[in-house]
Every structure is written in structure tokens, then in C-alpha cells.
Amino acid sequence: MPHRNLLSPLPPAGPEEHFEPLLSRPGLRIERIVSHRHASPPGFWYEQADDEWVMLAQGSAELEFDDGEHLALTPGDWLLIPAGRRHRVAATGPDTVWLAIHMAL
């Protein structure tokens, strides 16, 4: 079984967030997301078909929801984003690491 560290090594900063699959099974996908001061493009909303449980492991981030809710996240914060709930990444700090678990309905 592979042994790795969620926080190291981190990919270098680039123009896009870095999405890395960690585990995939039918109905389940776990990924590491690394952000370096990234945000969703203006007017862009995620609207996913699956529930997403996300935890901020390192750094800082702010999520925005289409109902006007804003949520500032610090390391250790987690939430469940239900399928179909429109959201976007409003801001992230440097070296921000997320753990995301996508679960099919």
C-alpha cells in the first residue's frame, strides 16, 4: 500500500489549482487540492452531481455560496457541500491544502 504525506511535497504555484486523485472507487473519489492564492473565475460556480465533504488541512480559504453565504476556513475546518449546492472559491492563501471526498448519491 502506498505511503504518502498529504502536506508534502506540494506542487509549485501555477496558474491553476492542482487536483490530485488519492483514491477512487465506485461512488467515491478522494482528492488533494492545492491552491496558491487561487479563486474561482468571476461568475463561475461549482454545481456538482455528488455530495462533497471538504476539509482545509493547511492555509486559508473562503467559500461563497449562491445564496450569499460566505464561509472563511482555517486549518481543521470541514463541511459537507450537498450535491447541487452552487458554490465557488472566493479566495485562498499560499500553500493551501484541501482534502476533498466526493460521494455519489
PDB file of C-alpha atoms in Angstrom:
ATOM      1  CA  MET A   1       0.000   0.000   0.000  1.00  0.00           C
ATOM      2  CA  PRO A   2       1.444   3.415  -0.914  1.00  0.00           C
ATOM      3  CA  HIS A   3       2.516   5.654   1.937  1.00  0.00           C
ATOM      4  CA  ARG A   4       2.486   9.389   1.277  1.00  0.00           C
ATOM      5  CA  ASN A   5       2.041  12.682   3.095  1.00  0.00           C
ATOM      6  CA  LEU A   6      -0.900  14.994   2.359  1.00  0.00           C
ATOM      7  CA  LEU A   7       1.192  18.116   3.034  1.00  0.00           C
ATOM      8  CA  SER A   8       4.477  17.225   1.377  1.00  0.00           C
ATOM      9  CA  PRO A   9       5.695  17.595  -1.239  1.00  0.00           C
ATOM     10  CA  LEU A  10       3.451  20.339  -2.585  1.00  0.00           C
ATOM     11  CA  PRO A  11       3.396  21.206  -6.285  1.00  0.00           C
ATOM     12  CA  PRO A  12       4.796  24.638  -7.166  1.00  0.00           C
ATOM     13  CA  ALA A  13       2.454  27.572  -7.627  1.00  0.00           C
ATOM     14  CA  GLY A  14       0.994  27.793 -11.106  1.00  0.00           C
ATOM     15  CA  PRO A  15      -1.881  29.466 -12.917  1.00  0.00           C
ATOM     16  CA  GLU A  16      -4.398  26.782 -11.816  1.00  0.00           C
ATOM     17  CA  GLU A  17      -5.200  24.862  -8.664  1.00  0.00           C
ATOM     18  CA  HIS A  18      -3.640  21.389  -8.539  1.00  0.00           C
ATOM     19  CA  PHE A  19      -6.088  18.462  -8.225  1.00  0.00           C
ATOM     20  CA  GLU A  20      -4.538  15.100  -7.305  1.00  0.00           C
ATOM     21  CA  PRO A  21      -6.625  11.912  -7.045  1.00  0.00           C
ATOM     22  CA  LEU A  22      -5.677   9.911  -3.952  1.00  0.00           C
ATOM     23  CA  LEU A  23      -8.254   7.117  -4.080  1.00  0.00           C
ATOM     24  CA  SER A  24     -11.085   6.244  -6.424  1.00  0.00           C
ATOM     25  CA  ARG A  25     -13.761   3.586  -6.014  1.00  0.00           C
ATOM     26  CA  PRO A  26     -17.264   3.271  -7.466  1.00  0.00           C
ATOM     27  CA  GLY A  27     -19.253   6.085  -5.864  1.00  0.00           C
ATOM     28  CA  LEU A  28     -16.228   7.532  -4.029  1.00  0.00           C
ATOM     29  CA  ARG A  29     -13.357   9.831  -5.001  1.00  0.00           C
ATOM     30  CA  ILE A  30     -10.794  11.294  -2.585  1.00  0.00           C
ATOM     31  CA  GLU A  31      -8.502  14.047  -3.802  1.00  0.00           C
ATOM     32  CA  ARG A  32      -5.934  16.531  -2.597  1.00  0.00           C
ATOM     33  CA  ILE A  33      -6.380  20.068  -3.867  1.00  0.00           C
ATOM     34  CA  VAL A  34      -3.503  22.543  -3.599  1.00  0.00           C
ATOM     35  CA  SER A  35      -4.215  26.242  -4.030  1.00  0.00           C
ATOM     36  CA  HIS A  36      -1.733  29.101  -4.160  1.00  0.00           C
ATOM     37  CA  ARG A  37      -3.817  32.292  -3.869  1.00  0.00           C
ATOM     38  CA  HIS A  38      -6.357  30.895  -6.354  1.00  0.00           C
ATOM     39  CA  ALA A  39     -10.018  31.789  -6.660  1.00  0.00           C
ATOM     40  CA  SER A  40     -12.813  30.700  -8.964  1.00  0.00           C
ATOM     41  CA  PRO A  41     -13.167  32.922 -12.036  1.00  0.00           C
ATOM     42  CA  PRO A  42     -15.774  35.696 -11.736  1.00  0.00           C
ATOM     43  CA  GLY A  43     -19.243  34.334 -12.409  1.00  0.00           C
ATOM     44  CA  PHE A  44     -18.098  30.675 -12.173  1.00  0.00           C
ATOM     45  CA  TRP A  45     -19.988  28.329  -9.842  1.00  0.00           C
ATOM     46  CA  TYR A  46     -19.367  24.680  -8.987  1.00  0.00           C
ATOM     47  CA  GLU A  47     -22.623  22.721  -9.132  1.00  0.00           C
ATOM     48  CA  GLN A  48     -21.671  19.118  -8.579  1.00  0.00           C
ATOM     49  CA  ALA A  49     -23.770  15.996  -9.007  1.00  0.00           C
ATOM     50  CA  ASP A  50     -22.240  14.382  -5.887  1.00  0.00           C
ATOM     51  CA  ASP A  51     -22.008  15.365  -2.231  1.00  0.00           C
ATOM     52  CA  GLU A  52     -18.570  16.740  -1.333  1.00  0.00           C
ATOM     53  CA  TRP A  53     -17.014  16.616   2.126  1.00  0.00           C
ATOM     54  CA  VAL A  54     -14.085  19.010   2.238  1.00  0.00           C
ATOM     55  CA  MET A  55     -11.528  19.798   4.947  1.00  0.00           C
ATOM     56  CA  LEU A  56      -8.955  22.555   4.925  1.00  0.00           C
ATOM     57  CA  ALA A  57      -5.721  20.889   6.067  1.00  0.00           C
ATOM     58  CA  GLN A  58      -3.368  23.853   5.651  1.00  0.00           C
ATOM     59  CA  GLY A  59      -3.561  27.529   4.685  1.00  0.00           C
ATOM     60  CA  SER A  60      -6.692  29.652   4.470  1.00  0.00           C
ATOM     61  CA  ALA A  61      -9.709  29.838   2.202  1.00  0.00           C
ATOM     62  CA  GLU A  62     -13.062  31.480   1.740  1.00  0.00           C
ATOM     63  CA  LEU A  63     -16.021  29.811   0.069  1.00  0.00           C
ATOM     64  CA  GLU A  64     -19.016  31.660  -1.330  1.00  0.00           C
ATOM     65  CA  PHE A  65     -22.448  30.166  -1.948  1.00  0.00           C
ATOM     66  CA  ASP A  66     -25.039  31.428  -4.425  1.00  0.00           C
ATOM     67  CA  ASP A  67     -27.447  32.204  -1.572  1.00  0.00           C
ATOM     68  CA  GLY A  68     -24.986  34.880  -0.356  1.00  0.00           C
ATOM     69  CA  GLU A  69     -23.373  32.846   2.428  1.00  0.00           C
ATOM     70  CA  HIS A  70     -19.607  33.338   2.849  1.00  0.00           C
ATOM     71  CA  LEU A  71     -17.541  30.899   4.877  1.00  0.00           C
ATOM     72  CA  ALA A  72     -13.958  31.588   5.991  1.00  0.00           C
ATOM     73  CA  LEU A  73     -11.988  28.398   6.620  1.00  0.00           C
ATOM     74  CA  THR A  74      -8.900  27.812   8.761  1.00  0.00           C
ATOM     75  CA  PRO A  75      -6.897  24.578   9.134  1.00  0.00           C
ATOM     76  CA  GLY A  76      -9.016  21.777  10.515  1.00  0.00           C
ATOM     77  CA  ASP A  77     -12.339  23.258   9.371  1.00  0.00           C
ATOM     78  CA  TRP A  78     -14.555  20.927   7.340  1.00  0.00           C
ATOM     79  CA  LEU A  79     -18.003  20.962   5.810  1.00  0.00           C
ATOM     80  CA  LEU A  80     -20.355  18.887   3.702  1.00  0.00           C
ATOM     81  CA  ILE A  81     -21.467  20.543   0.470  1.00  0.00           C
ATOM     82  CA  PRO A  82     -24.635  18.778  -0.691  1.00  0.00           C
ATOM     83  CA  ALA A  83     -24.975  17.787  -4.334  1.00  0.00           C
ATOM     84  CA  GLY A  84     -26.298  20.676  -6.415  1.00  0.00           C
ATOM     85  CA  ARG A  85     -25.396  23.439  -3.936  1.00  0.00           C
ATOM     86  CA  ARG A  86     -23.770  26.130  -6.042  1.00  0.00           C
ATOM     87  CA  HIS A  87     -20.501  27.363  -4.576  1.00  0.00           C
ATOM     88  CA  ARG A  88     -17.206  28.932  -5.565  1.00  0.00           C
ATOM     89  CA  VAL A  89     -13.783  29.522  -4.080  1.00  0.00           C
ATOM     90  CA  ALA A  90     -13.690  33.237  -3.268  1.00  0.00           C
ATOM     91  CA  ALA A  91     -10.046  33.270  -2.101  1.00  0.00           C
ATOM     92  CA  THR A  92      -7.198  31.094  -0.855  1.00  0.00           C
ATOM     93  CA  GLY A  93      -3.880  31.807   0.797  1.00  0.00           C
ATOM     94  CA  PRO A  94      -0.490  30.475  -0.271  1.00  0.00           C
ATOM     95  CA  ASP A  95       0.207  26.745   0.113  1.00  0.00           C
ATOM     96  CA  THR A  96      -3.438  25.942   0.870  1.00  0.00           C
ATOM     97  CA  VAL A  97      -4.193  22.212   1.005  1.00  0.00           C
ATOM     98  CA  TRP A  98      -7.683  20.706   0.900  1.00  0.00           C
ATOM     99  CA  LEU A  99      -8.818  17.127   1.365  1.00  0.00           C
ATOM    100  CA  ALA A 100     -11.983  16.519  -0.666  1.00  0.00           C
ATOM    101  CA  ILE A 101     -14.179  13.428  -0.593  1.00  0.00           C
ATOM    102  CA  HIS A 102     -16.784  13.152  -3.369  1.00  0.00           C
ATOM    103  CA  MET A 103     -19.617  10.693  -2.703  1.00  0.00           C
ATOM    104  CA  ALA A 104     -22.126   9.587  -5.315  1.00  0.00           C
ATOM    105  CA  LEU A 105     -25.759   9.678  -4.299  1.00  0.00           C
TER     106      LEU A 105
END
